[in-house]
Short mmCIF file of C-alpha atoms in Angstrom, two decimals:
data_model
loop_
_atom_site.label_atom_id
_atom_site.label_comp_id
_atom_site.label_asym_id
_atom_site.label_seq_id
_atom_site.Cartn_x
_atom_site.Cartn_y
_atom_site.Cartn_z
CA UNK N 17 41.37 108.41 155.63
CA UNK N 18 43.21 110.68 158.04
CA UNK N 19 46.82 110.47 158.96
CA UNK N 20 46.15 108.83 162.33
CA UNK N 21 43.72 106.33 160.86
CA UNK N 22 46.16 105.51 158.07
CA UNK N 23 48.94 105.05 160.56
CA UNK N 24 46.79 102.67 162.69
CA UNK N 25 45.74 100.67 159.65
CA UNK N 26 49.35 100.48 158.52
CA UNK N 27 50.47 99.12 161.89
CA UNK N 28 47.62 96.56 161.91
CA UNK N 29 48.48 95.33 158.43
CA UNK N 30 52.16 95.12 159.38
CA UNK N 31 51.34 92.97 162.36
CA UNK N 32 48.95 90.79 160.36
CA UNK N 33 51.52 90.38 157.59
CA UNK N 34 54.11 89.28 160.13
CA UNK N 35 51.66 86.77 161.66
CA UNK N 36 50.82 85.30 158.25
CA UNK N 37 54.50 84.93 157.42
CA UNK N 38 55.09 83.20 160.77
CA UNK N 39 52.14 80.83 160.22
CA UNK N 40 53.51 80.08 156.75
CA UNK N 41 56.89 79.23 158.25
CA UNK N 42 55.20 76.92 160.77
CA UNK N 43 53.27 75.16 158.00
CA UNK N 44 56.44 74.73 155.94
CA UNK N 45 58.27 73.28 158.95
CA UNK N 46 55.37 70.87 159.55
CA UNK N 47 55.45 69.82 155.89
CA UNK N 48 59.21 69.30 156.12
CA UNK N 49 58.70 67.03 159.16
CA UNK N 50 56.03 65.12 157.26
CA UNK N 51 58.38 64.77 154.30
CA UNK N 52 61.06 63.32 156.59
CA UNK N 53 58.51 60.97 158.12
CA UNK N 54 57.34 59.88 154.68
CA UNK N 55 60.96 59.30 153.61
CA UNK N 56 61.48 57.10 156.68
CA UNK N 57 58.44 55.03 155.74
CA UNK N 58 59.74 54.59 152.18
CA UNK N 59 63.13 53.57 153.58
CA UNK N 60 61.36 50.97 155.69
CA UNK N 61 59.75 49.63 152.52
CA UNK N 62 63.19 49.30 150.97
CA UNK N 63 64.58 47.39 153.94
CA UNK N 64 61.80 44.77 154.03
CA UNK N 65 62.96 41.53 152.45
CA UNK N 66 60.62 40.31 149.77
CA UNK N 67 59.90 36.60 150.41
CA UNK N 68 60.63 34.27 147.52
CA UNK N 69 58.97 30.88 147.06
CA UNK N 70 61.24 27.86 147.47
CA UNK N 71 62.42 25.97 144.44
CA UNK N 72 62.14 22.21 144.22
CA UNK N 73 65.76 22.15 143.06
CA UNK N 74 66.79 23.28 146.54
CA UNK N 75 65.28 20.09 147.94
CA UNK N 76 66.42 17.77 145.20
CA UNK N 77 69.51 15.67 145.56
CA UNK N 78 71.29 12.78 143.89
CA UNK N 79 70.88 9.52 145.79
CA UNK N 80 73.26 6.61 145.26
CA UNK N 81 72.02 3.11 146.14
CA UNK N 82 73.29 -0.42 145.73
CA UNK N 83 71.81 -3.82 146.46
CA UNK N 84 73.54 -6.36 148.69
CA UNK N 85 71.50 -9.56 148.66
CA UNK N 86 68.17 -8.75 150.30
CA UNK N 87 69.50 -5.49 151.68
CA UNK N 88 69.04 -2.14 150.00
CA UNK N 89 71.81 0.36 150.79
CA UNK N 90 71.69 4.12 150.40
CA UNK N 91 74.83 6.22 150.68
CA UNK N 92 74.33 8.96 153.29
CA UNK N 93 77.83 10.45 153.44
CA UNK N 94 80.95 10.44 151.28
CA UNK N 95 84.24 12.32 151.40
CA UNK N 96 87.23 11.98 149.10
CA UNK N 97 90.59 10.81 150.43
CA UNK N 98 94.05 11.68 149.15
CA UNK N 99 94.55 8.38 147.31
CA UNK N 100 91.39 8.84 145.23
CA UNK N 101 89.28 6.52 147.37
CA UNK N 102 86.36 7.67 149.50
CA UNK N 103 85.18 7.30 153.05
CA UNK N 104 81.46 6.53 152.93
CA UNK N 105 78.58 5.83 155.28
CA UNK N 106 75.43 4.13 154.13
CA UNK N 107 72.07 3.06 155.48
CA UNK N 108 71.06 -0.56 155.02
CA UNK N 109 67.38 -1.55 154.95
CA UNK N 110 65.89 -5.01 154.87
CA UNK N 111 62.77 -6.96 155.73
CA UNK N 112 63.01 -8.96 158.94
CA UNK N 113 60.49 -11.77 158.58
CA UNK N 114 60.86 -12.69 162.26
CA UNK N 115 60.60 -9.31 163.95
CA UNK N 116 58.73 -8.82 167.23
CA UNK N 117 55.64 -6.75 166.52
CA UNK N 118 52.94 -5.38 168.78
CA UNK N 119 49.21 -5.12 168.25
CA UNK N 120 46.04 -4.76 170.30
CA UNK N 121 43.76 -7.64 171.23
CA UNK N 122 40.06 -7.65 171.93
CA UNK N 123 38.53 -7.94 175.38
CA UNK N 124 40.21 -10.49 177.62
CA UNK N 125 38.15 -12.42 180.15
CA UNK N 126 39.65 -13.13 183.57
CA UNK N 127 38.64 -16.27 185.44
CA UNK N 128 38.82 -16.10 189.23
CA UNK N 129 40.46 -18.89 191.19
CA UNK N 130 39.20 -20.36 194.44
CA UNK N 131 40.77 -17.53 196.44
CA UNK N 132 39.03 -14.36 195.29
CA UNK N 133 41.63 -12.24 197.06
CA UNK N 134 44.29 -13.57 194.71
CA UNK N 135 42.58 -12.08 191.65
CA UNK N 136 42.42 -14.05 188.41
CA UNK N 137 44.09 -17.36 187.77
CA UNK N 138 43.20 -17.84 184.10
CA UNK N 139 42.66 -15.54 181.17
CA UNK N 140 40.69 -16.27 178.02
CA UNK N 141 40.39 -14.60 174.66
CA UNK N 142 38.08 -15.72 171.88
CA UNK N 143 37.40 -19.00 173.66
CA UNK N 144 41.12 -19.82 173.98
CA UNK N 145 42.73 -20.07 177.39
CA UNK N 146 46.08 -18.29 177.59
CA UNK N 147 48.90 -20.58 178.69
CA UNK N 148 52.02 -19.53 180.57
CA UNK N 149 55.08 -19.90 178.36
CA UNK N 150 57.03 -22.92 179.64
CA UNK N 151 53.95 -24.46 181.28
CA UNK N 152 53.97 -28.16 180.31
CA UNK N 153 50.58 -29.03 181.78
CA UNK N 154 48.95 -31.49 179.39
CA UNK N 155 52.30 -32.53 177.88
CA UNK N 156 53.28 -36.20 178.24
CA UNK N 157 57.01 -36.93 178.23
CA UNK N 158 59.02 -40.06 177.45
CA UNK N 159 61.51 -41.47 179.91
CA UNK N 160 64.34 -39.62 178.14
CA UNK N 161 62.57 -36.28 178.63
CA UNK N 162 61.39 -35.93 175.05
CA UNK N 163 57.77 -35.00 174.34
CA UNK N 164 55.49 -37.93 173.66
CA UNK N 165 52.16 -36.21 173.13
CA UNK N 166 49.84 -33.48 174.30
CA UNK N 167 46.58 -34.40 176.06
CA UNK N 168 45.46 -30.96 177.24
CA UNK N 169 42.59 -28.75 176.02
CA UNK N 170 44.48 -26.61 173.45
CA UNK N 171 43.13 -27.74 170.06
CA UNK N 172 46.19 -26.47 168.19
CA UNK N 173 48.66 -28.33 170.41
CA UNK N 174 46.56 -31.48 170.22
CA UNK N 175 46.94 -31.46 166.45
CA UNK N 176 50.75 -31.42 166.57
CA UNK N 177 53.15 -34.36 166.48
CA UNK N 178 55.63 -35.05 169.25
CA UNK N 179 58.46 -33.58 167.20
CA UNK N 180 56.44 -30.47 166.40
CA UNK N 181 55.50 -30.05 170.07
CA UNK N 182 59.17 -30.02 171.05
CA UNK N 183 59.81 -27.35 168.42
CA UNK N 184 56.88 -25.27 169.71
CA UNK N 185 58.20 -25.34 173.29
CA UNK N 186 61.65 -24.29 172.06
CA UNK N 187 60.24 -21.48 169.92
CA UNK N 188 58.15 -20.19 172.84
CA UNK N 189 61.21 -20.11 175.08
CA UNK N 190 63.33 -18.25 172.52
CA UNK N 191 60.59 -15.74 171.81
CA UNK N 192 59.94 -15.07 175.50
CA UNK N 193 63.69 -14.51 175.95
CA UNK N 194 63.57 -11.90 173.17
CA UNK N 195 60.56 -10.27 174.81
CA UNK N 196 62.46 -10.13 178.12
CA UNK N 197 65.37 -8.41 176.39
CA UNK N 198 63.19 -5.86 174.62
CA UNK N 199 60.46 -5.16 177.18
CA UNK N 200 61.91 -6.38 180.49
CA UNK N 201 61.58 -9.68 182.29
CA UNK N 202 58.01 -10.82 182.64
CA UNK N 203 55.77 -13.85 182.80
CA UNK N 204 54.57 -14.32 179.26
CA UNK N 205 51.37 -16.05 178.21
CA UNK N 206 50.59 -17.43 174.79
CA UNK N 207 47.76 -18.60 172.60
CA UNK N 208 47.72 -19.86 169.00
CA UNK N 209 45.41 -18.28 166.45
CA UNK N 210 44.65 -19.51 162.96
CA UNK N 211 45.50 -17.13 160.13
CA UNK N 212 42.43 -17.31 157.91
CA UNK N 213 44.44 -16.22 154.87
CA UNK N 214 47.26 -18.76 155.09
CA UNK N 215 45.57 -21.44 157.20
CA UNK N 216 48.58 -21.57 159.52
CA UNK N 217 48.61 -20.90 163.24
CA UNK N 218 50.44 -17.92 164.74
CA UNK N 219 51.52 -17.42 168.33
CA UNK N 220 50.28 -14.38 170.26
CA UNK N 221 52.13 -13.50 173.48
CA UNK N 222 50.71 -11.49 176.37
CA UNK N 223 52.35 -9.93 179.40
CA UNK N 224 50.90 -11.36 182.60
CA UNK N 225 51.69 -8.06 184.32
CA UNK N 226 49.53 -6.22 181.76
CA UNK N 227 46.72 -8.70 182.27
CA UNK N 228 46.88 -8.36 186.05
CA UNK N 229 46.92 -4.55 185.93
CA UNK N 230 43.85 -4.42 183.71
CA UNK N 231 40.48 -3.53 185.23
CA UNK N 232 37.78 -6.20 184.79
CA UNK N 233 34.04 -5.72 185.11
CA UNK N 234 31.74 -7.90 187.19
CA UNK N 235 31.50 -10.35 184.32
CA UNK N 236 35.27 -10.78 184.21
CA UNK N 237 35.73 -8.87 180.95
CA UNK N 238 38.53 -6.31 180.61
CA UNK N 239 37.38 -2.72 180.18
CA UNK N 240 39.91 -2.01 177.43
CA UNK N 241 41.92 -3.79 174.78
CA UNK N 242 45.28 -5.31 175.71
CA UNK N 243 48.54 -5.35 173.77
CA UNK N 244 49.95 -8.59 172.45
CA UNK N 245 53.16 -9.50 170.64
CA UNK N 246 53.76 -11.72 167.66
CA UNK N 247 56.32 -12.63 165.01
CA UNK N 248 55.87 -10.74 161.75
CA UNK N 249 57.62 -9.12 158.84
CA UNK N 250 58.94 -5.61 159.50
CA UNK N 251 61.29 -3.25 157.75
CA UNK N 252 64.46 -2.66 159.72
CA UNK N 253 67.52 -0.56 159.08
CA UNK N 254 71.01 0.14 160.34
CA UNK N 255 73.65 2.71 159.40
CA UNK N 256 77.19 1.63 158.59
CA UNK N 257 79.71 4.42 159.07
CA UNK N 258 83.25 5.13 157.92
CA UNK N 259 83.82 2.44 155.31
CA UNK N 260 86.61 2.76 152.72
CA UNK N 261 85.12 2.72 149.22
CA UNK N 262 86.12 3.15 145.61
CA UNK N 263 83.81 4.29 142.81
CA UNK N 264 83.79 3.19 139.21
CA UNK N 265 82.79 5.69 136.51
CA UNK N 266 81.64 5.53 132.90
CA UNK N 267 82.95 7.68 130.03
CA UNK N 268 80.72 10.60 131.07
CA UNK N 269 82.08 10.56 134.61
CA UNK N 270 78.89 9.18 136.13
CA UNK N 271 79.32 6.77 139.05
CA UNK N 272 78.35 3.25 137.99
CA UNK N 273 79.79 0.97 140.69
CA UNK N 274 81.07 0.98 144.25
CA UNK N 275 83.63 -1.22 145.94
CA UNK N 276 83.04 -1.55 149.68
CA UNK N 277 86.05 -2.19 151.97
CA UNK N 278 88.31 -1.05 149.16
CA UNK N 279 91.28 -1.01 151.55
CA UNK N 280 90.97 -4.73 152.31
CA UNK N 281 91.75 -7.13 149.40
CA UNK N 282 89.86 -9.96 151.13
CA UNK N 283 86.68 -8.07 152.12
CA UNK N 284 86.55 -5.81 149.05
CA UNK N 285 83.27 -6.34 147.17
CA UNK N 286 81.99 -4.45 144.14
CA UNK N 287 78.32 -3.64 143.57
CA UNK N 288 76.42 -1.96 140.76
CA UNK N 289 75.51 1.59 141.73
CA UNK N 290 72.14 3.14 140.95
CA UNK N 291 71.67 6.88 140.67
CA UNK N 292 68.31 8.48 141.46
CA UNK N 293 67.12 12.05 141.74
CA UNK N 294 64.88 12.48 144.78
CA UNK N 295 63.00 15.43 146.22
CA UNK N 296 62.41 15.79 149.92
CA UNK N 297 58.70 16.51 149.56
CA UNK N 298 58.10 17.02 153.28
CA UNK N 299 60.92 19.57 153.57
CA UNK N 300 59.68 21.32 150.40
CA UNK N 301 56.12 21.55 151.75
CA UNK N 302 57.44 22.88 155.06
CA UNK N 303 59.43 25.50 153.15
CA UNK N 304 56.31 26.45 151.17
CA UNK N 305 54.32 26.82 154.39
CA UNK N 306 57.07 29.05 155.76
CA UNK N 307 57.00 31.07 152.52
CA UNK N 308 53.22 31.59 152.81
CA UNK N 309 53.70 32.69 156.42
CA UNK N 310 56.51 35.11 155.48
CA UNK N 311 54.50 36.44 152.54
CA UNK N 312 51.52 37.10 154.79
CA UNK N 313 53.75 39.00 157.22
CA UNK N 314 55.32 40.90 154.31
CA UNK N 315 51.90 41.87 152.90
CA UNK N 316 50.74 43.03 156.32
CA UNK N 317 53.89 45.12 156.84
CA UNK N 318 53.48 46.72 153.39
CA UNK N 319 49.83 47.49 154.06
CA UNK N 320 50.62 49.04 157.45
CA UNK N 321 53.39 51.25 156.05
CA UNK N 322 51.26 52.26 153.04
CA UNK N 323 48.45 53.19 155.43
CA UNK N 324 50.85 55.39 157.42
CA UNK N 325 52.14 57.00 154.21
CA UNK N 326 48.55 57.68 153.15
CA UNK N 327 47.85 59.46 156.46
CA UNK N 328 51.01 61.54 156.04
CA UNK N 329 50.00 62.46 152.49
CA UNK N 330 46.51 63.46 153.61
CA UNK N 331 47.95 65.62 156.40
CA UNK N 332 50.42 67.14 153.92
CA UNK N 333 47.58 67.99 151.51
CA UNK N 334 45.73 69.66 154.39
CA UNK N 335 48.81 71.73 155.23
CA UNK N 336 49.33 72.56 151.56
CA UNK N 337 45.76 73.85 151.36
CA UNK N 338 46.33 75.93 154.47
CA UNK N 339 49.55 77.31 152.98
CA UNK N 340 47.69 78.33 149.83
CA UNK N 341 45.13 80.12 151.96
CA UNK N 342 47.94 81.92 153.76
CA UNK N 343 49.54 82.81 150.41
CA UNK N 344 46.22 84.24 149.24
CA UNK N 345 45.81 86.15 152.47
CA UNK N 346 49.40 87.37 152.28
CA UNK N 347 48.83 88.62 148.74
CA UNK N 348 45.68 90.49 149.83
CA UNK N 349 47.44 92.00 152.84
CA UNK N 350 50.38 93.06 150.67
CA UNK N 351 48.07 94.74 148.19
CA UNK N 352 46.19 96.59 150.93
CA UNK N 353 49.48 97.31 152.71
CA UNK N 354 50.80 99.05 149.58
CA UNK N 355 47.58 101.03 149.18
CA UNK N 356 47.62 102.25 152.80
CA UNK N 357 51.31 103.04 152.47
CA UNK N 358 50.53 105.30 149.49
CA UNK N 359 47.70 106.98 151.38
CA UNK N 360 49.98 107.46 154.35
CA UNK N 361 52.69 108.96 152.18
CA UNK N 362 50.19 111.30 150.54
CA UNK N 363 48.73 112.38 153.89
CA UNK N 364 52.19 113.00 155.25
CA UNK N 365 53.11 115.04 152.20
CA UNK N 366 49.91 117.13 152.42
CA UNK N 367 50.41 117.68 156.14
CA UNK N 368 53.94 118.98 155.72
CA UNK N 369 52.92 121.18 152.76
CA UNK N 370 50.76 123.23 155.05
CA UNK N 371 53.93 124.55 156.66
CA UNK N 372 55.79 125.01 153.43
#
């Protein structure tokens, strides 16, 4: 190889060597950026809160109850006072055997009066004609205004004595007054139905407004069922707030009794106190559902970040392979570069020796 050729090859290898070094620097910078990106992903993994399932102990509490006649009382709030007594609130529950309850009747039949424009005059259900509360048609009265007998078509009323009929009229009035208070003033209708289990008759009350608003087919039958009201047993409750109380304890410090109205010597009454451990199952199940939701979100977030890390790792492996190829090429260029450099030095030396 001549001097000129050696010099050209030397310059080419120098340029190629510089390019390979530059490409290597670019690859290393790209790998550094990927390393930073990967570190950010791992930091994100560290910042994600791992959901933990709820414990039943978090939804378990001590419940204090005491019985007061037919009422069951559960303490809902208590705070200690300076004198050692407490201020408590409690919820009382009892069964009201004479509560107003609502149910749905079967199809009611409307009977038109002489004036068709006026709609229906009578209403029937199960063969019984509904009677307006307070309507005394069929009742016969004594001179003093007391009921003598009933001569109408209601089989139940016909079976009652004069004294019982007076009681029925009074009960109907009182019940309709209660209905007015609870549901608004109305014209109430009533029928008496035999309870097949007890053999007694029970009153069913209907709102005349509801009956009039109902749609009736061409046969006079209502197109839907109609609500009625009756007297029945129902659980009721009320909360008593801010009552002074004093607790009695046993040797272990467990509450065993409670004195209500402890600040009043006349009203103060002591009751045995029961202690129960209860778990709010509904709240616990809601917490479990929330845990499953959070866990699903957590798993999805982990999977997404892991997928991104995997892509970064694959790209890094590709760059690493490219860097190895550049290292191999750089080694080959360096080896050839040194060989050409020796040839160039030898050619230069020979050329100058000609003039020596």
